[in-house]
Coordinates of C-alpha atoms in Angstrom, one line a residue:
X1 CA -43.8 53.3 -3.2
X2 CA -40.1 54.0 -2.1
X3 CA -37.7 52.6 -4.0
X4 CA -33.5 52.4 -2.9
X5 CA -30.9 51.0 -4.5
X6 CA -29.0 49.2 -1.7
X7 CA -25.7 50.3 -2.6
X8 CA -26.2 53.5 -0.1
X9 CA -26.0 51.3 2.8
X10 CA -22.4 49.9 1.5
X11 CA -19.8 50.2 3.9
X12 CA -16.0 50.8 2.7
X13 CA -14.1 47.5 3.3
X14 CA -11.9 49.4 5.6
X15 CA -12.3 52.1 8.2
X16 CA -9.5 53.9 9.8
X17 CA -9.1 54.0 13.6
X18 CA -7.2 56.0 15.9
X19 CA -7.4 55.2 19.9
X20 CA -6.5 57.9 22.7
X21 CA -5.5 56.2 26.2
X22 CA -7.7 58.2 28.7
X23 CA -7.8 57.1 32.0
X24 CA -6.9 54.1 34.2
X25 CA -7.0 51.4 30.9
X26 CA -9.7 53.1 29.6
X27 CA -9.3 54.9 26.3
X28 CA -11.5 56.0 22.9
X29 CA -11.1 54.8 19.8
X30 CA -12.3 57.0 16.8
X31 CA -13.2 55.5 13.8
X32 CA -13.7 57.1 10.8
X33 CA -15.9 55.6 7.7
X34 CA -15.9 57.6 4.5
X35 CA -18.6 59.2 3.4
X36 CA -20.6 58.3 6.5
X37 CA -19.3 59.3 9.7
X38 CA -17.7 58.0 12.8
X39 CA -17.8 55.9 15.7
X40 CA -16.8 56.4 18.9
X41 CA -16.0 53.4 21.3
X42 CA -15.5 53.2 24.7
X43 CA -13.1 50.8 25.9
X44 CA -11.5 49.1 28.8
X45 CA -8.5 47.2 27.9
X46 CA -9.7 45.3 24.9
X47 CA -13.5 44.8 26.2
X48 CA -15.7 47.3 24.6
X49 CA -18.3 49.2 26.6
X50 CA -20.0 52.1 24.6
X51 CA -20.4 52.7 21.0
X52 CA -21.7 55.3 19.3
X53 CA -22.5 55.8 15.6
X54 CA -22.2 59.4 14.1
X55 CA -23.9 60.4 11.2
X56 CA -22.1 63.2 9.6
X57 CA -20.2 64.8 7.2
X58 CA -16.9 66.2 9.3
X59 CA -14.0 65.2 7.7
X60 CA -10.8 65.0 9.7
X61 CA -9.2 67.9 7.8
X62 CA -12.1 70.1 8.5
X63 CA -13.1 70.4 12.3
X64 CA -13.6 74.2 12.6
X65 CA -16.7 75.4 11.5
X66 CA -18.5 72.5 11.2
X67 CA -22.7 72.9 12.3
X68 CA -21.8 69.0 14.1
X69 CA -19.2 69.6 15.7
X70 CA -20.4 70.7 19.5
X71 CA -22.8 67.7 18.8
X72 CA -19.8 66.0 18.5
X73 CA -18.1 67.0 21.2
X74 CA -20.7 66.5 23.7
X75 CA -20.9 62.9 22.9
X76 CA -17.0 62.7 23.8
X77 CA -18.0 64.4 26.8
X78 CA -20.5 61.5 27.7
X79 CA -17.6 59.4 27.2
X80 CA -15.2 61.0 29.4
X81 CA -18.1 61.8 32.1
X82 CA -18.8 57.9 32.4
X83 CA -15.2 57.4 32.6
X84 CA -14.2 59.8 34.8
X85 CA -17.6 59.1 37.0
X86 CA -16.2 55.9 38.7
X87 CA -12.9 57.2 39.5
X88 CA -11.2 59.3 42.0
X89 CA -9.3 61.7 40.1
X90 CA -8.5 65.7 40.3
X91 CA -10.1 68.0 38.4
X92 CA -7.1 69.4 36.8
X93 CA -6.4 65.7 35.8
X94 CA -9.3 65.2 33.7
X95 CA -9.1 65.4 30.0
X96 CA -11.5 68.4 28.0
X97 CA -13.8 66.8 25.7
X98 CA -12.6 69.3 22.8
X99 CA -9.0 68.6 23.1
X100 CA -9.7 65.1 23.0
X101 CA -11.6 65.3 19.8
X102 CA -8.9 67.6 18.3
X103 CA -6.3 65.0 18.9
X104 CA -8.4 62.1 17.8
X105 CA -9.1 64.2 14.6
X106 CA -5.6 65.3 13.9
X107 CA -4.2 61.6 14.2
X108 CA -6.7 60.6 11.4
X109 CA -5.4 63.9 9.7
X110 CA -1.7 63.4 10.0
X111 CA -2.1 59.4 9.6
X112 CA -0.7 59.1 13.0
X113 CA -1.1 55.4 14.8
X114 CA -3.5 55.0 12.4
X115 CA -5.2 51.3 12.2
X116 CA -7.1 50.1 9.5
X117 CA -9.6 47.6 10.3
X118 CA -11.9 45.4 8.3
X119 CA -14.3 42.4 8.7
X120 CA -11.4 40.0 9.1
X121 CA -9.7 41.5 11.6
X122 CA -12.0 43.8 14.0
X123 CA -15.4 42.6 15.6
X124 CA -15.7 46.5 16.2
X125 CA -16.0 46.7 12.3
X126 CA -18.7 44.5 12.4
X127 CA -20.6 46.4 15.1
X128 CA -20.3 49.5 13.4
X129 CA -21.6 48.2 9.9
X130 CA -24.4 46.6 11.3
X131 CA -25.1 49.9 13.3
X132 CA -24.9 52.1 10.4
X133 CA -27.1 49.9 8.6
X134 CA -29.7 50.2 10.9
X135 CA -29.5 53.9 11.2
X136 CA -29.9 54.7 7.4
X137 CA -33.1 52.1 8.1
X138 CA -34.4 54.1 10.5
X139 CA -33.5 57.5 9.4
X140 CA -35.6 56.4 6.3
X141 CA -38.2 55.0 8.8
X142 CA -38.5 58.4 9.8
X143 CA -38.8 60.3 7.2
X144 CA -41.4 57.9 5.8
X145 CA -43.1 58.2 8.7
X146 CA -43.0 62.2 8.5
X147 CA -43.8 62.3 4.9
X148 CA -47.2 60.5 6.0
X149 CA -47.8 62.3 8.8
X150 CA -47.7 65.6 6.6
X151 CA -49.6 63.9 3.4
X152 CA -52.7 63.5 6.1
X153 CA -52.7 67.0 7.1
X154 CA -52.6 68.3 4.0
X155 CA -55.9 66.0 3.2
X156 CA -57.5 66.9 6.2
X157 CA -56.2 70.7 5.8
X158 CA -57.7 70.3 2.1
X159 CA -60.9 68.0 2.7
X160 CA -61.8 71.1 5.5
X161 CA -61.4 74.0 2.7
X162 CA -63.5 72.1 -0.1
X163 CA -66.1 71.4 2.9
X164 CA -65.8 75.0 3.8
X165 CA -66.1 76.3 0.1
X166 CA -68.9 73.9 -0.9
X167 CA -70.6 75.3 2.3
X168 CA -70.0 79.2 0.8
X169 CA -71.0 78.5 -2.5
X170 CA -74.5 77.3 -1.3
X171 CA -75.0 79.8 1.6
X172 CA -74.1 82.4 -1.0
X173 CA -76.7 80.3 -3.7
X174 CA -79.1 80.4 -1.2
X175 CA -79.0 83.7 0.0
X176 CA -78.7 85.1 -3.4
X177 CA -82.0 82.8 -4.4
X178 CA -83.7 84.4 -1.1
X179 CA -82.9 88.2 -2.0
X180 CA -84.0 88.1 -5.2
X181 CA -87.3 86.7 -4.7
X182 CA -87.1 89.3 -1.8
X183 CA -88.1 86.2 1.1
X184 CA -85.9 87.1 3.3

């Protein structure tokens, strides 16, 4: 049985957003939720057209040496690639995906244009609660499903070596029967 108190999957009433103009009315909003991640969002003008939920434990203050950030980065990449993918535009005029993070994380750092949003006054909160929700469901999902998957091969590693013992012990009965009534 797995048991979770539901106050993991608890959202902060508030999550602080910061939105970088990229490219012909397009532009990515980052929005950080503490002590869960981020979310990424795609948008033209006010219409949103990709979100993405990340799971991890960056903080704004702390880009450097983080194991997630390339991870990261390569999602703003996807971002900028779909942007940049129906447009006509110079290479030189295209923005790099790792400046792009840098500034989105050193507005949240230095409380620049800064937004806070909650349930009452951003649909985009919504999304992302919703979303995160349903990752922690199926992160857990996951690892339930992997725990299970090892518990039977264990039993099926273990029910082989009890076969394979109880197989020795009575070879090694019967052959030590055999040699000392000398039949074999």
């Amino acid at each position: 049985m797995l048991v979770r108190n539901l106050n993991f999957l608890s959202i902060p009433k508030e999550f602080a957003k910061v939105e970088v103009d990229i490219y012909d009315g397009k532009s990515i909003a980052l929005v950080y939720i503490e002590n869960k991640g981020y979310s990424l969002v795609l948008k033209e003008g006010e219409e949103i057209d990709s979100v993405f939920l990340l799971k991890t434990d960056i903080l704004p203050s702390n880009v450097n040496e983080h194991s997630d950030r390339n991870d990261f980065i390569n999602v703003i990449k996807m971002l900028l690639d779909k942007v940049y993918s129906v447009s006509d535009i110079k290479e030189y005029e295209k923005q790099h995906q790792e400046h792009v993070f840098l500034r989105l994380m050193d507005m949240l750092n230095e409380g620049t244009d800064v937004v806070m949003i909650s349930e009452e006054t951003s649909k985009t909160y919504t999304d992302i609660e919703k979303g995160f929700m349903k990752l922690e469901i199926d992160i857990m999902d996951n690892k339930i499903n992997s725990l299970n998957s090892s518990i039977a091969d264990v039993s099926s590693n273990l029910d082989s070596t009890v076969r394979d013992m109880e197989e020795n012990s009575w070879g090694n009965k019967i052959r030590k029967t055999m040699d000392q009534n000398n039949w074999g």
